[in-house]
Short mmCIF file of C-alpha atoms and ligand atoms in Angstrom, two decimals:
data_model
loop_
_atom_site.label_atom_id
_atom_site.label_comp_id
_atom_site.label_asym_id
_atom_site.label_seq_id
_atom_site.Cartn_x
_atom_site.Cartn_y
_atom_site.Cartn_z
CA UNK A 1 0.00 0.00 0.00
CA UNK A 2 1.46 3.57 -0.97
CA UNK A 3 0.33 6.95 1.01
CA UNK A 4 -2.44 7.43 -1.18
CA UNK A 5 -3.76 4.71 -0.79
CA UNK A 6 -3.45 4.35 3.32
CA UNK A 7 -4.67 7.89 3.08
CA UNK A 8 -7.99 6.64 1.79
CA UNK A 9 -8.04 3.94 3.55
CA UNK A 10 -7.92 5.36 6.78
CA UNK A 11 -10.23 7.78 6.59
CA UNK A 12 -12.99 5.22 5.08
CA UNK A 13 -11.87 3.50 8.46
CA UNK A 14 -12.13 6.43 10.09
CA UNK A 15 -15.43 7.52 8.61
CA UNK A 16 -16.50 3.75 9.95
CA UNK A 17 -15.06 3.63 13.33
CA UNK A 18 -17.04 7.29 13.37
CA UNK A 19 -20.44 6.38 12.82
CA UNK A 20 -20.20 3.34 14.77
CA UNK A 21 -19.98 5.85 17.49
CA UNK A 22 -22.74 8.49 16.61
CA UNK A 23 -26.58 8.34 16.04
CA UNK A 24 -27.65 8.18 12.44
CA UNK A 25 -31.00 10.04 12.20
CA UNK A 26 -30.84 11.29 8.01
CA UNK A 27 -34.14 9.90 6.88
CA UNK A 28 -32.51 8.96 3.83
CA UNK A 29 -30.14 6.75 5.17
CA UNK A 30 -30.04 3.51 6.18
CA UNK A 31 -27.77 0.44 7.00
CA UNK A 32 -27.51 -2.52 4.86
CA UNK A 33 -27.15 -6.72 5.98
CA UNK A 34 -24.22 -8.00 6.78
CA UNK A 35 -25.37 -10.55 4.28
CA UNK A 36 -26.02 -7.71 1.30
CA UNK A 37 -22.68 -6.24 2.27
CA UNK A 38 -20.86 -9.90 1.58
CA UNK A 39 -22.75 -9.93 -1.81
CA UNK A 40 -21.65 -5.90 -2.87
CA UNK A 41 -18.25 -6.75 -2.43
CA UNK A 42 -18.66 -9.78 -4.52
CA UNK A 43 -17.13 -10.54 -8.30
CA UNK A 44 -20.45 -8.87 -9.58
CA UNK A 45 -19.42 -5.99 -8.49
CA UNK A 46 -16.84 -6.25 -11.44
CA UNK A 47 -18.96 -7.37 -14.48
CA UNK A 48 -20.96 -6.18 -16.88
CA UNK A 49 -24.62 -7.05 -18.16
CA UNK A 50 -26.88 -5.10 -19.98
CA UNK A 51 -30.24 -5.98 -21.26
CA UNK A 52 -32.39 -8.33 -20.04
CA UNK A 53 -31.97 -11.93 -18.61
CA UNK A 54 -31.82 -14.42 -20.99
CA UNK A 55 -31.11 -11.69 -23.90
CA UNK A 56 -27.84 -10.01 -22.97
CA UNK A 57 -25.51 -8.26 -24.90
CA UNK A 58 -21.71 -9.62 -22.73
CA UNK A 59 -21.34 -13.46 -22.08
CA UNK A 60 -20.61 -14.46 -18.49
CA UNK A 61 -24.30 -13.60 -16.69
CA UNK A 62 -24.98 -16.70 -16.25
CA UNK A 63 -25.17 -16.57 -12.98
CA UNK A 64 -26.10 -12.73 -12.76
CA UNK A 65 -29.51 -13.49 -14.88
CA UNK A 66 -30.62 -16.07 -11.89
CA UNK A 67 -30.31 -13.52 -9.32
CA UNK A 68 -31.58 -10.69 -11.72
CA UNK A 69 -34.86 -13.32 -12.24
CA UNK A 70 -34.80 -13.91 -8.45
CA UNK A 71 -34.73 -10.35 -7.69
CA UNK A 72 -37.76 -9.82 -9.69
CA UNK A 73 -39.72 -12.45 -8.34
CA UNK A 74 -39.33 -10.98 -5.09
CA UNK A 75 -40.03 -7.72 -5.85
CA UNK A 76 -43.34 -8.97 -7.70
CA UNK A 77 -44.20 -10.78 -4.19
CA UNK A 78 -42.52 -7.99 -1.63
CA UNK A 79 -44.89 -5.37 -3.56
CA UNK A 80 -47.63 -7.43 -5.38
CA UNK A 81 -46.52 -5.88 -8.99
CA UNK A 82 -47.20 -6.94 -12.21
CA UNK A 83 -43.67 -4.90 -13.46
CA UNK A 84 -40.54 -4.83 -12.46
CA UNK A 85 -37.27 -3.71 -13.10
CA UNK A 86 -34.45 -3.81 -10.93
CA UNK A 87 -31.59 -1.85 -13.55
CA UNK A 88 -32.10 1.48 -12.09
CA UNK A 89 -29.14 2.31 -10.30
CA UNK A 90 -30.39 5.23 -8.08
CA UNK A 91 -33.68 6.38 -7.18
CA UNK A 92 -33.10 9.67 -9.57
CA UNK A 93 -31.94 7.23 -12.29
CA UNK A 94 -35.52 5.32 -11.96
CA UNK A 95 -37.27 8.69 -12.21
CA UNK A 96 -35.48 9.78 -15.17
CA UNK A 97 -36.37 6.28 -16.75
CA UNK A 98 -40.04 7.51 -16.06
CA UNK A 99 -39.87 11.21 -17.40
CA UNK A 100 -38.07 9.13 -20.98
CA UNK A 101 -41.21 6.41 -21.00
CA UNK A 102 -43.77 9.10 -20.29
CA UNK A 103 -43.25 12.57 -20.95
CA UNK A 104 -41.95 14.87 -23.88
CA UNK A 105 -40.56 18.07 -23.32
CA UNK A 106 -43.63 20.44 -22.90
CA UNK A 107 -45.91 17.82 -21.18
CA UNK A 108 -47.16 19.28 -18.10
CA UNK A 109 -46.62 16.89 -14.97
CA UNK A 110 -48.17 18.01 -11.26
CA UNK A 111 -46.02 17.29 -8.50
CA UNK A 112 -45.16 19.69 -5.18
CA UNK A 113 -42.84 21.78 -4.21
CA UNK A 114 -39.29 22.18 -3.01
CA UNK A 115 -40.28 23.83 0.29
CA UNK A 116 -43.09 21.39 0.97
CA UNK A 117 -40.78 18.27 0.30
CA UNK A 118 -40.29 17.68 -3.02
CA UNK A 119 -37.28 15.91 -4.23
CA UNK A 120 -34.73 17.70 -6.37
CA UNK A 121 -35.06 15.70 -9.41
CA UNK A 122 -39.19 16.83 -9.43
CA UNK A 123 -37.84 20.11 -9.58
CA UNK A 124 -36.67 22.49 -12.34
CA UNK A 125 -32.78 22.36 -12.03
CA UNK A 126 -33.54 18.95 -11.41
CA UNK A 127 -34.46 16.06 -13.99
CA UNK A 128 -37.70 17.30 -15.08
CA UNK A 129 -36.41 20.42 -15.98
CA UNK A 130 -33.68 18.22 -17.99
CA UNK A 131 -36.19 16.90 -19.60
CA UNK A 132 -38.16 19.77 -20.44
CA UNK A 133 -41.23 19.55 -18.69
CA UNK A 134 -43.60 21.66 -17.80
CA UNK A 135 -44.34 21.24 -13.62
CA UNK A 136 -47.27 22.54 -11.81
CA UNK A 137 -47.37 22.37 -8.12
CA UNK A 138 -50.12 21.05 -5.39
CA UNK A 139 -51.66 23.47 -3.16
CA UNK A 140 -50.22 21.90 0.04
CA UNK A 141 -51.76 22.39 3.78
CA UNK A 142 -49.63 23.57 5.95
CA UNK A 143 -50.52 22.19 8.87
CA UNK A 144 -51.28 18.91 7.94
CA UNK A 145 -48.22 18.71 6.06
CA UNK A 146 -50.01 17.12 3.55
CA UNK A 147 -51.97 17.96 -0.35
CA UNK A 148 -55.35 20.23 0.18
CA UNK A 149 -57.79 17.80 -1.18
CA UNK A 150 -60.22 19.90 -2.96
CA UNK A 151 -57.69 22.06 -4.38
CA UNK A 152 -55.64 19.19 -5.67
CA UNK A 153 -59.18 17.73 -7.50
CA UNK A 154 -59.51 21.29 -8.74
CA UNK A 155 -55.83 21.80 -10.09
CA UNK A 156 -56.19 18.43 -11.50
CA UNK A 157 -59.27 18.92 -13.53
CA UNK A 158 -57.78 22.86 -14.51
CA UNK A 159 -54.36 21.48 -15.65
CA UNK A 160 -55.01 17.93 -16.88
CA UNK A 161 -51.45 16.82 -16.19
CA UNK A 162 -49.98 13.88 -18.69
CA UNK A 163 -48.62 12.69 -15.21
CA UNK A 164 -49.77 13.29 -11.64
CA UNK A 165 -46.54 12.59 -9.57
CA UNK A 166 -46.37 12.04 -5.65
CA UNK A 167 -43.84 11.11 -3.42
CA UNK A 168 -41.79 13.51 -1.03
CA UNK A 169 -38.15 13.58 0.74
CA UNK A 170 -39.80 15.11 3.89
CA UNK A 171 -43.25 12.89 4.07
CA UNK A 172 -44.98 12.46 7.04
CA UNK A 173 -48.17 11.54 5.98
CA UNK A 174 -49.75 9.59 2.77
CA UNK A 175 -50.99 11.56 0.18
CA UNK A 176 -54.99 11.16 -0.86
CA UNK A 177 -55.09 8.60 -3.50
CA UNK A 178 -57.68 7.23 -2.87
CA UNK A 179 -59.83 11.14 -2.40
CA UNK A 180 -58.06 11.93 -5.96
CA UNK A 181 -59.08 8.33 -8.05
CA UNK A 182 -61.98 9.66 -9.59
CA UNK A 183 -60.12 12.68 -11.09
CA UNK A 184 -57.24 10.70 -11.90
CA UNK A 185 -59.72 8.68 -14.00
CA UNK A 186 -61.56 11.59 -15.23
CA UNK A 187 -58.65 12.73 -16.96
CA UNK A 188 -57.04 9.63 -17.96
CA UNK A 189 -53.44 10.68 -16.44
CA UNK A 190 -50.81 8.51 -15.58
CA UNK A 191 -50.01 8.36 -11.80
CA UNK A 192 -46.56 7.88 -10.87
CA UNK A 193 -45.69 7.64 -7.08
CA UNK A 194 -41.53 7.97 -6.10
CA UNK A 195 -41.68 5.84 -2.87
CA UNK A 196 -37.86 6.20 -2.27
CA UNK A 197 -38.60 7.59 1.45
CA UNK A 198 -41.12 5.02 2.19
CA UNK A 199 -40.38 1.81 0.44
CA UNK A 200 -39.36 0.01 3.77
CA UNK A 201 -43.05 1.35 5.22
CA UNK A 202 -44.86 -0.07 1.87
CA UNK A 203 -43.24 -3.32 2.21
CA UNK A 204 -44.03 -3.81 5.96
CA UNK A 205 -47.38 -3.06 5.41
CA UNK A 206 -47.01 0.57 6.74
CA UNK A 207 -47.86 3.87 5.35
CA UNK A 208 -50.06 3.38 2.43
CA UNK A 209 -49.83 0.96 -0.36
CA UNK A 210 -49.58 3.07 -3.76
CA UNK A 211 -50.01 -0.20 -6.24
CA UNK A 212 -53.71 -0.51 -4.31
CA UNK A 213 -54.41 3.03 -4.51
CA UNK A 214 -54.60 3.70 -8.19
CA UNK A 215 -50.69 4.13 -8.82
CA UNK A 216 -49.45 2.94 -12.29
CA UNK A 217 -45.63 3.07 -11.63
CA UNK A 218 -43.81 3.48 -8.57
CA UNK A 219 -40.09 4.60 -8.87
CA UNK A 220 -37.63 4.33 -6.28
CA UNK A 221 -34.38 4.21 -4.52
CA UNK A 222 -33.65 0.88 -2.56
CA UNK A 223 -31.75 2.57 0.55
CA UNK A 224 -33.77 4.71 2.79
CA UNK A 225 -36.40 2.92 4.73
CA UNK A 226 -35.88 0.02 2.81
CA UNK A 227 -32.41 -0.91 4.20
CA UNK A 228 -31.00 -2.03 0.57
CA UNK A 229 -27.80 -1.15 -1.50
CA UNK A 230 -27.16 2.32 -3.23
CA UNK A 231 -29.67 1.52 -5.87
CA UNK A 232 -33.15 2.16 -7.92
CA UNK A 233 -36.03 0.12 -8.61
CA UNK A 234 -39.42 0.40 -10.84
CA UNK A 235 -42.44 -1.10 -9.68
CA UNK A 236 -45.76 -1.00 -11.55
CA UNK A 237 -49.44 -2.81 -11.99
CA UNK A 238 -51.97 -2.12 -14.71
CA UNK A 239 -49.47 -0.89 -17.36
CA UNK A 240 -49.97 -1.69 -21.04
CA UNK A 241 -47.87 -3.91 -23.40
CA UNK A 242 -46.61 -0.46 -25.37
CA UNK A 243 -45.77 1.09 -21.33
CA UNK A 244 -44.07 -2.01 -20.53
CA UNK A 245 -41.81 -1.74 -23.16
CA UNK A 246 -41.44 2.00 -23.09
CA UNK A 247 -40.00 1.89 -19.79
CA UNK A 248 -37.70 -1.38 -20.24
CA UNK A 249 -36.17 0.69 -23.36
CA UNK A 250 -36.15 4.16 -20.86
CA UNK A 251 -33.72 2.13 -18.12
CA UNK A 252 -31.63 0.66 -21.22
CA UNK A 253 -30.56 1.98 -23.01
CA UNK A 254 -31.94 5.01 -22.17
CA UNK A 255 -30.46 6.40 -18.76
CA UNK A 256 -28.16 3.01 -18.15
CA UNK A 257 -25.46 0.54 -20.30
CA UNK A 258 -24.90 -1.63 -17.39
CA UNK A 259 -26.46 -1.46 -14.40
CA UNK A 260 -25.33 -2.20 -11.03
CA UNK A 261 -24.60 -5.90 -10.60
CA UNK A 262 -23.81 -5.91 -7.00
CA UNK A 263 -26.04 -3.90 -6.05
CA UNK A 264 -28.87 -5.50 -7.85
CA UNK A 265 -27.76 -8.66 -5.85
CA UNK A 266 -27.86 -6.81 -2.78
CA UNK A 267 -31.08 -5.69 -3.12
CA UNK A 268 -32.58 -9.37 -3.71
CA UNK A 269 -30.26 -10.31 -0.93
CA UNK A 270 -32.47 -7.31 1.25
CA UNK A 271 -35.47 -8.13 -0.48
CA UNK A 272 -35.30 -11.79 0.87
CA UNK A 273 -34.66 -10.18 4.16
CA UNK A 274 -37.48 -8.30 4.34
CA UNK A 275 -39.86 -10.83 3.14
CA UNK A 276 -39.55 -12.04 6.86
CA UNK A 277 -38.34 -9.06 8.86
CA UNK A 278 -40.67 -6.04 6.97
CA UNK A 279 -43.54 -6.00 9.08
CA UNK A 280 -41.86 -6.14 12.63
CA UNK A 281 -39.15 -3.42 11.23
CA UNK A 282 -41.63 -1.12 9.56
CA UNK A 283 -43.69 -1.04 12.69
CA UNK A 284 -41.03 -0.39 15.31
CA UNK A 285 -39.68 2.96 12.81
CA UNK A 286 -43.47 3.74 13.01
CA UNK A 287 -43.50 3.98 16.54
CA UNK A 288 -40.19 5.12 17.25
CA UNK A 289 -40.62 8.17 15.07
CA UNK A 290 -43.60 9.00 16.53
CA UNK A 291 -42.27 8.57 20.26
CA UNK A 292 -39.30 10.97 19.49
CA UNK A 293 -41.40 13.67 18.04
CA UNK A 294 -43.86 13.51 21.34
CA UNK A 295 -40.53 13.56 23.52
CA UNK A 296 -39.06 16.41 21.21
CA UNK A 297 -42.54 18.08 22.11
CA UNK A 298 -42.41 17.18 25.81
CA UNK A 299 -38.81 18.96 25.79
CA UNK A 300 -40.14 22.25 24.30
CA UNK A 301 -38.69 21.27 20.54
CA UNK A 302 -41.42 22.80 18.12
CA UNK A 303 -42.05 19.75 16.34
CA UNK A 304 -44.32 19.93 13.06
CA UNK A 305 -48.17 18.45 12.90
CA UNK A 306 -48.47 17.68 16.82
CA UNK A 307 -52.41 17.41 16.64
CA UNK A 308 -51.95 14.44 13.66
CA UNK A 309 -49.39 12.48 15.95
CA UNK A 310 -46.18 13.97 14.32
CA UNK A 311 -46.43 11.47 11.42
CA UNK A 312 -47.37 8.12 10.07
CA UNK A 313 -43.82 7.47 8.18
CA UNK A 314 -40.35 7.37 9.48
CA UNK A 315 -39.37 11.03 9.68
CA UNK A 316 -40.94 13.77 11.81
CA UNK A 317 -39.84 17.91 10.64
CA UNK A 318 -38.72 19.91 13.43
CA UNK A 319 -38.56 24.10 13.49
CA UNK A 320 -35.83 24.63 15.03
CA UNK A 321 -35.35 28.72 14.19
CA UNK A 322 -35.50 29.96 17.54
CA UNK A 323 -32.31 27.74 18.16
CA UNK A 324 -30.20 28.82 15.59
CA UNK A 325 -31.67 27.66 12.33
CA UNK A 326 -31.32 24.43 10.59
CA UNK A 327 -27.57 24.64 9.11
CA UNK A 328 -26.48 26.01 13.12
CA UNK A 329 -28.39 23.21 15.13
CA UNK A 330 -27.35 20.32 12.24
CA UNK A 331 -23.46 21.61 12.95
CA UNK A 332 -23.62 21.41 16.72
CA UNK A 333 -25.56 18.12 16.28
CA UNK A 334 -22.43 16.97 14.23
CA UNK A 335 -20.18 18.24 16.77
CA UNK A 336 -22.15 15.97 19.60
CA UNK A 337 -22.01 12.80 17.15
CA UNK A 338 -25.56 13.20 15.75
CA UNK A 339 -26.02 12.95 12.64
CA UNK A 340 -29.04 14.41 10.79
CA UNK A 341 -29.65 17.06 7.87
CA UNK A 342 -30.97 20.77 7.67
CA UNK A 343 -34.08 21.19 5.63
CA UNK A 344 -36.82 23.56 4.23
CA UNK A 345 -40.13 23.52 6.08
CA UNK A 346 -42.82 25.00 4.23
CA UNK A 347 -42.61 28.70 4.93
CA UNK A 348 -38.91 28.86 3.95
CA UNK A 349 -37.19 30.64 1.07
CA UNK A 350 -33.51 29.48 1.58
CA UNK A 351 -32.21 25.78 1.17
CA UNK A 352 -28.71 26.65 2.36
CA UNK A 353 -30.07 28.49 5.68
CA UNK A 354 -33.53 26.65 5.88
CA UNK A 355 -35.49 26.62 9.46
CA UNK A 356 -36.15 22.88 10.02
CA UNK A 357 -34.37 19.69 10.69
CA UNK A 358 -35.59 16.32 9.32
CA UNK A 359 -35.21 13.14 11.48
CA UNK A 360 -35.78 9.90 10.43
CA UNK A 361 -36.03 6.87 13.00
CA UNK A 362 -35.01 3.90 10.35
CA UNK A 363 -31.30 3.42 10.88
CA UNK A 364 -32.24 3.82 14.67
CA UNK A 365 -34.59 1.39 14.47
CA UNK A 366 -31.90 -1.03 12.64
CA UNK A 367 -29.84 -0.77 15.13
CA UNK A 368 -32.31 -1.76 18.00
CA UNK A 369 -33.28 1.36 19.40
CA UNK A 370 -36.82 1.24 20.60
CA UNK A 371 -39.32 4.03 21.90
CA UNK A 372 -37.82 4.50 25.34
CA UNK A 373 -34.81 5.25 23.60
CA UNK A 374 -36.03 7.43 21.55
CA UNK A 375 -36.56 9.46 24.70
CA UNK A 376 -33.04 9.49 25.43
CA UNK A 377 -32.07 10.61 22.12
CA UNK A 378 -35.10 13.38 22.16
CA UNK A 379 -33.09 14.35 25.33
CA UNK A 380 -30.13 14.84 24.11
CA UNK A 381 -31.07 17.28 20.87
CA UNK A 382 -32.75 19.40 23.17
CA UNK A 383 -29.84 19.46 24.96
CA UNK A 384 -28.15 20.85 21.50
CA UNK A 385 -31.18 23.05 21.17
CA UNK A 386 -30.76 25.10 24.04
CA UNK A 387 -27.42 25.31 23.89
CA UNK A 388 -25.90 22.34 26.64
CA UNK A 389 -22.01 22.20 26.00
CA UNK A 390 -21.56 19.86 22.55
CA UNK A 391 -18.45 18.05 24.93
CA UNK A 392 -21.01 17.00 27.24
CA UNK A 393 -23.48 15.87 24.96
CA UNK A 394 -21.10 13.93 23.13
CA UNK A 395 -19.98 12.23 26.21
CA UNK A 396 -23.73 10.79 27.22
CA UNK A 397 -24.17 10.01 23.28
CA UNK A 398 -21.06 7.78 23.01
CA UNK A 399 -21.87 6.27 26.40
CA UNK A 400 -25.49 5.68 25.09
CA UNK A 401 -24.62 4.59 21.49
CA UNK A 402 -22.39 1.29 23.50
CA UNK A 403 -25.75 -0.21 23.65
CA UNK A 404 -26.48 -0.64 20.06
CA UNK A 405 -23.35 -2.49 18.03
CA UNK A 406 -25.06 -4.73 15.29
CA UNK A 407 -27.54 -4.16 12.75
CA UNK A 408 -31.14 -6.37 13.26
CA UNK A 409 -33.96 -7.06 11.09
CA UNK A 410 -31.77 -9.69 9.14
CA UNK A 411 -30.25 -12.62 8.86
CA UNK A 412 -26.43 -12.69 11.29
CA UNK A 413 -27.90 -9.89 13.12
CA UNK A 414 -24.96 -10.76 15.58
CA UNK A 415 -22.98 -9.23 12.89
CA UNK A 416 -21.15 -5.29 13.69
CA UNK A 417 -23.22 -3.36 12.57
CA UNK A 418 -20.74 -0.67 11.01
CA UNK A 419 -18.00 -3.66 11.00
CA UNK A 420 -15.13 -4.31 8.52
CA UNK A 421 -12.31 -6.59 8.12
CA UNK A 422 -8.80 -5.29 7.77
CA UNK A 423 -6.53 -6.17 4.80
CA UNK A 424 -3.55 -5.21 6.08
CA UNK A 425 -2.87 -3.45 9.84
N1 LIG B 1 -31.60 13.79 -1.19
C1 LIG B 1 -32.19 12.58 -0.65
C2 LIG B 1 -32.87 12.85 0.64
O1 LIG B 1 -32.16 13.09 1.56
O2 LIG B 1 -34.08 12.81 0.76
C3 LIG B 1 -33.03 11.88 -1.60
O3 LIG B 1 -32.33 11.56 -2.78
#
């Protein structure tokens, strides 16, 4: 090994050894198997494959095509779809397969905004203003953090989008499918749902279940609630022949050559995994989410939608502008070894110097917290909040984070849950 490389080295090691030590709270995060991890690292992770199984364009998949026809079996049971394709390799990358299958530059699509949620790719600078179309946003309610029903219908029926898109990076609570249906089928739009947040939720049973709720294609990414690789995924039920084959040709070659071999063998590898531990997993980030927002609240931390419970998903939105401000509270929270992200709440104007926080209980959860820890960890960013020495903090955090070494919710849960194995010392 030269410097450069030990340079990298050890700070990958050090990045590990770090977190293994702090409280992961980004919603969008998660922790994978040990068992996933064994197959990332794997010779897949080397090869190429593109097309589809049984009709590729590189010899050696022999072996890659069973696990790619594996992968889709489970995802048809996992999520009860009629489609799937597991080439996307991100969550963006599965959205842009979308926007190529269904939309042409100048097709209006109705989505929401940045400051109520959205993700970046829904947005402008994002991949639907790559694409070229035209986006119209929801009227959103403010305090139930959620669409305004009538005013949705209404914007619906005025607009008659190609696409209706849902889906949000801060979402709390399911939007009204099942209140929109009849206009969806009044004017014969697509709907397209991005479930990257909640995919882990949707396959425990949590949340809501888009495919039953009038949804034609759900994109996603395979790493947030659902504790997968790096990677995408397209789900979909009652598509046509002709959409079925506009999509397949969208993910290749449209946005991808090869996709992600490891990956896609990590997420069957997960997918397997969560075929027994969903339910039990999805249900214990329900109610650990929803116990730290009610401590938060107990503390005097202005947590959003208190009347509605906080949430129904993973992640609870917290104003934390009479502390600081998002970007000052995230830092000290750093400094204290916990780990979460600034972000917009409605009202705000500025993504750099937004108002809120967003928590999200998942990786907590993984790691075997439970809802009377979820107290302790409420404790301790109030603590941050009003300004308790970051040393101190720190101090009770790594102290409290002993408790909580190996991932569960999967096979060898005995497993470290941050772990690695050392090449050389
Ligand atoms: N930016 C990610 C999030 O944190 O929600 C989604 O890609």
């Amino acid at each position: 090994m030269n410097d450069d490389a030990r340079y990298i080295r050890d700070n990958v090691m050090a990045h590990n050894e770090w977190f293994d030590e702090c409280i992961p709270m980004i919603a969008s995060e998660n922790l994978m198997s040990p068992l996933a991890k064994e197959v990332l690292i794997s010779d897949f992770a080397d090869r190429y494959a593109e097309g589809m199984p049984g009709k590729r364009y590189y010899q050696g998949n022999i072996y890659v095509d069973k696990v790619e026809l594996k992968a889709m079996e489970l995802a048809e049971d996992l999520f009860k779809a009629q489609f799937v394709d597991v080439r996307p390799i991100s969550g963006t990358v599965a959205n842009m397969a979308v926007l190529f299958a269904f939309a042409e530059p100048g097709d209006t699509i109705t989505t929401c905004a940045l400051a109520q949620g959205a993700h970046i790719s829904t947005q402008k600078f994002g991949a639907f203003g790559q694409r070229g179309v035209h986006s119209v946003n929801y009227p959103f309610n403010v305090e139930s953090m959620n669409l305004d029903v009538d005013g949705t219908i209404k914007l619906l029926k005025d607009v008659k989008p190609k696409v209706a898109q849902f889906g949000l990076s801060v979402f709390l609570f399911p939007p009204p499918l099942r209140e929109l249906q009849d206009t969806f089928d009044e004017i014969g739009c697509l709907v397209w749902y991005d479930a990257a947040h909640v995919l882990g939720l949707i396959a425990g049973g949590q949340f809501q279940d888009p495919l039953r709720e009038g949804v034609n294609i759900m994109s996603s990414s395979t790493h947030k609630t659902f504790p997968g690789p790096n990677h995408g995924m397209l789900l979909g039920n009652n598509l046509t022949d002709d959409q079925e084959k506009a999509l397949r040709k969208a993910v290749f070659p449209g946005v991808t050559s090869s996709h992600h071999l490891h990956a896609m063998a990590a997420l069957a590898i997960t997918m397997a995994e969560m075929k027994v531990f969903a339910k039990e997993y999805a249900a214990q980030a329900c109610k650990n989410s929803r116990a730290l927002g009610q401590a938060l609240y107990e503390l005097g931390v202005p947590v959003l939608c208190p009347d509605l419970g906080f949430t129904r998903s993973h992640a609870i939105a917290v104003d934390v502008s009479e502390f600081g401000g998002g970007k000052d509270v995230a830092q000290r929270m750093e400094d204290a070894n916990m780990i979460c992200n600034k972000n917009m709440l409605p009202w705000d104007e500025s993504a750099v110097k937004p108002s809120g926080l967003r928590f999200g209980s998942q990786e907590m959860t993984r790691i075997g917290m439970k809802e009377s820890d979820m107290k302790e960890v409420a404790s301790f960013i109030a603590r941050i909040c009003k300004g308790d020495d970051t040393k101190k903090v720190k101090s009770d955090v790594l102290e409290f984070r002993k408790g909580f070494k190996s991932v569960k919710y999967c096979f060898n849960d005995n497993e470290p849950a941050y772990g690695y194995r050392k090449l050389v010392p």
